[in-house]
Amino acid sequence: MLKVEGLNAGYGAVNILWDISFTLKDGEIIAILGSNGAGKTTMVRAVTGMLRPGSGSIVFNGEEMTKKNSRAILNSGIVQVPEGRQLFTDMTVLENLQMGAFNKETKAHFQDNLKKCYQWFPKLEERAKQAAGTLSGGEQQMVAVARALIGEPKLLILDEPSLGLAPNIVDDILHVASTLVKNDGISVLLVEQDITKALAAADRGYVIENGRIALEGTAAELQANEHVKKAYLGI
């Protein structure tokens, strides 16, 4: 589904990513792991078209995406839940969810997808007319995930979904992601600092250090890796 090869990207004269390569298959959850400042968000920005790579290739469902803009990439089925949620805080929950229906197809399916979102996150139906900025952090993250799912993603990117949230809320969100992979064929790219949570949900993972892929393997292999244990798990 997604194949990234030799990706180099940065800001101005400062390069952040160095020859990043990874793959994601249909119906798979992969985790991009690493500490703050490792280059994870820069990688997400490159994949979603928010940052033009210096070199390399990003292929999604057989189509080269490297030179496409964010709207074209969104229309292809790559939908992101951004770090920090980035909701319209003065708008209601429902109005924020409506923003997820960004083209004719998703607007036509909005009511059906809204019902699904309310099934996944029942609190959102209770808060539908409430301003998003008045919700708890966990509820705001639910809105951000639901908004992305209303966009009918083929590939869902979760960028730091655990940031500032209670562990049980993170578990709920990752459970929804896993269910969607199993039942709806959505693939998930999970970008996380919390390696324990990420590897519990993922099939495979890649560890980024200083803008380079340092390790890769199945979730079990990375959990057992001595460097991961010492550097990230505190074991």
mmCIF file of C-alpha atoms in Angstrom, residues 28-143:
data_model
loop_
_atom_site.group_PDB
_atom_site.id
_atom_site.type_symbol
_atom_site.label_atom_id
_atom_site.label_comp_id
_atom_site.label_asym_id
_atom_site.label_seq_id
_atom_site.Cartn_x
_atom_site.Cartn_y
_atom_site.Cartn_z
ATOM 1 C CA GLU A 28 -1.521 -3.665 8.627
ATOM 2 C CA ILE A 29 -0.589 -1.427 11.549
ATOM 3 C CA ILE A 30 2.996 -0.269 11.562
ATOM 4 C CA ALA A 31 4.557 1.936 14.208
ATOM 5 C CA ILE A 32 7.083 4.682 13.574
ATOM 6 C CA LEU A 33 8.842 5.001 16.896
ATOM 7 C CA GLY A 34 11.342 7.378 18.405
ATOM 8 C CA SER A 35 11.944 10.076 20.963
ATOM 9 C CA ASN A 36 10.883 13.693 20.637
ATOM 10 C CA GLY A 37 12.920 15.405 17.899
ATOM 11 C CA ALA A 38 13.873 12.169 16.139
ATOM 12 C CA GLY A 39 12.159 13.226 12.900
ATOM 13 C CA LYS A 40 8.820 11.416 13.157
ATOM 14 C CA THR A 41 6.580 14.434 12.543
ATOM 15 C CA THR A 42 8.789 15.614 9.675
ATOM 16 C CA MET A 43 8.284 12.204 8.103
ATOM 17 C CA VAL A 44 4.506 12.519 8.509
ATOM 18 C CA ARG A 45 4.553 15.990 6.948
ATOM 19 C CA ALA A 46 6.442 14.614 3.948
ATOM 20 C CA VAL A 47 4.042 11.687 3.472
ATOM 21 C CA THR A 48 0.976 13.943 3.692
ATOM 22 C CA GLY A 49 2.347 16.566 1.306
ATOM 23 C CA MET A 50 2.751 19.304 3.893
ATOM 24 C CA LEU A 51 6.505 19.254 3.306
ATOM 25 C CA ARG A 52 8.161 18.731 -0.069
ATOM 26 C CA PRO A 53 10.950 16.114 0.258
ATOM 27 C CA GLY A 54 14.430 16.960 -0.979
ATOM 28 C CA SER A 55 14.682 13.526 -2.587
ATOM 29 C CA GLY A 56 13.250 10.045 -2.395
ATOM 30 C CA SER A 57 10.012 8.348 -3.332
ATOM 31 C CA ILE A 58 6.598 8.005 -1.663
ATOM 32 C CA VAL A 59 4.313 5.544 -3.477
ATOM 33 C CA PHE A 60 0.739 4.918 -2.336
ATOM 34 C CA ASN A 61 -1.305 2.188 -4.008
ATOM 35 C CA GLY A 62 1.088 2.218 -6.937
ATOM 36 C CA GLU A 63 0.924 6.006 -7.439
ATOM 37 C CA GLU A 64 3.865 8.342 -6.896
ATOM 38 C CA MET A 65 2.910 10.977 -4.317
ATOM 39 C CA THR A 66 6.169 12.859 -3.838
ATOM 40 C CA LYS A 67 5.236 15.902 -5.928
ATOM 41 C CA LYS A 68 1.505 15.943 -5.198
ATOM 42 C CA ASN A 69 -0.051 18.573 -2.951
ATOM 43 C CA SER A 70 -1.831 17.838 0.313
ATOM 44 C CA ARG A 71 -5.312 17.944 -1.227
ATOM 45 C CA ALA A 72 -4.436 15.382 -3.887
ATOM 46 C CA ILE A 73 -2.873 13.125 -1.251
ATOM 47 C CA LEU A 74 -5.960 13.488 0.940
ATOM 48 C CA ASN A 75 -8.192 12.590 -1.999
ATOM 49 C CA SER A 76 -6.094 9.464 -2.571
ATOM 50 C CA GLY A 77 -7.159 8.156 0.842
ATOM 51 C CA ILE A 78 -4.334 9.205 3.194
ATOM 52 C CA VAL A 79 -5.957 10.922 6.178
ATOM 53 C CA GLN A 80 -4.081 12.181 9.233
ATOM 54 C CA VAL A 81 -5.001 12.700 12.860
ATOM 55 C CA PRO A 82 -2.476 15.459 13.598
ATOM 56 C CA GLU A 83 -0.329 15.783 16.685
ATOM 57 C CA GLY A 84 -2.094 18.027 19.171
ATOM 58 C CA ARG A 85 -5.503 17.344 17.572
ATOM 59 C CA GLN A 86 -5.812 20.788 15.899
ATOM 60 C CA LEU A 87 -9.557 21.152 16.321
ATOM 61 C CA PHE A 88 -11.618 24.263 15.635
ATOM 62 C CA THR A 89 -12.148 24.929 19.319
ATOM 63 C CA ASP A 90 -14.912 27.561 18.955
ATOM 64 C CA MET A 91 -16.956 25.263 16.728
ATOM 65 C CA THR A 92 -19.190 22.489 18.041
ATOM 66 C CA VAL A 93 -18.217 18.837 18.021
ATOM 67 C CA LEU A 94 -20.643 18.213 15.167
ATOM 68 C CA GLU A 95 -19.243 21.101 13.136
ATOM 69 C CA ASN A 96 -15.722 19.735 13.599
ATOM 70 C CA LEU A 97 -16.869 16.320 12.423
ATOM 71 C CA GLN A 98 -18.507 17.883 9.378
ATOM 72 C CA MET A 99 -15.081 19.235 8.421
ATOM 73 C CA GLY A 100 -13.973 15.637 7.868
ATOM 74 C CA ALA A 101 -16.337 15.306 4.903
ATOM 75 C CA PHE A 102 -14.108 17.118 2.439
ATOM 76 C CA ASN A 103 -15.301 15.916 -0.987
ATOM 77 C CA LYS A 104 -18.486 14.783 -2.771
ATOM 78 C CA GLU A 105 -18.116 11.150 -1.727
ATOM 79 C CA THR A 106 -17.526 11.775 1.949
ATOM 80 C CA LYS A 107 -20.248 14.436 2.073
ATOM 81 C CA ALA A 108 -22.690 11.943 0.535
ATOM 82 C CA HIS A 109 -21.779 9.357 3.181
ATOM 83 C CA PHE A 110 -21.563 11.778 6.097
ATOM 84 C CA GLN A 111 -24.665 10.706 8.015
ATOM 85 C CA ASP A 112 -23.789 7.006 7.815
ATOM 86 C CA ASN A 113 -20.202 7.677 8.871
ATOM 87 C CA LEU A 114 -21.379 9.968 11.664
ATOM 88 C CA LYS A 115 -23.478 7.128 13.089
ATOM 89 C CA LYS A 116 -20.413 4.871 13.033
ATOM 90 C CA CYS A 117 -18.365 7.519 14.826
ATOM 91 C CA TYR A 118 -21.016 7.826 17.521
ATOM 92 C CA GLN A 119 -20.913 4.036 17.945
ATOM 93 C CA TRP A 120 -17.106 4.139 18.343
ATOM 94 C CA PHE A 121 -17.173 7.192 20.613
ATOM 95 C CA PRO A 122 -20.621 7.506 22.276
ATOM 96 C CA LYS A 123 -19.560 10.586 24.261
ATOM 97 C CA LEU A 124 -19.330 12.559 21.028
ATOM 98 C CA GLU A 125 -23.050 12.198 20.403
ATOM 99 C CA GLU A 126 -23.718 13.504 23.913
ATOM 100 C CA ARG A 127 -21.372 16.446 23.239
ATOM 101 C CA ALA A 128 -22.457 17.089 19.641
ATOM 102 C CA LYS A 129 -23.648 20.664 20.280
ATOM 103 C CA GLN A 130 -20.855 21.518 22.715
ATOM 104 C CA ALA A 131 -17.882 23.662 21.707
ATOM 105 C CA ALA A 132 -14.902 21.412 21.040
ATOM 106 C CA GLY A 133 -12.627 23.618 23.132
ATOM 107 C CA THR A 134 -14.640 22.846 26.273
ATOM 108 C CA LEU A 135 -14.032 19.095 26.050
ATOM 109 C CA SER A 136 -11.425 17.151 27.977
ATOM 110 C CA GLY A 137 -8.186 16.262 26.207
ATOM 111 C CA GLY A 138 -9.340 12.689 25.702
ATOM 112 C CA GLU A 139 -12.670 13.772 24.251
ATOM 113 C CA GLN A 140 -10.908 16.199 21.910
ATOM 114 C CA GLN A 141 -8.708 13.354 20.673
ATOM 115 C CA MET A 142 -11.856 11.318 20.004
ATOM 116 C CA VAL A 143 -13.177 14.196 17.901
#
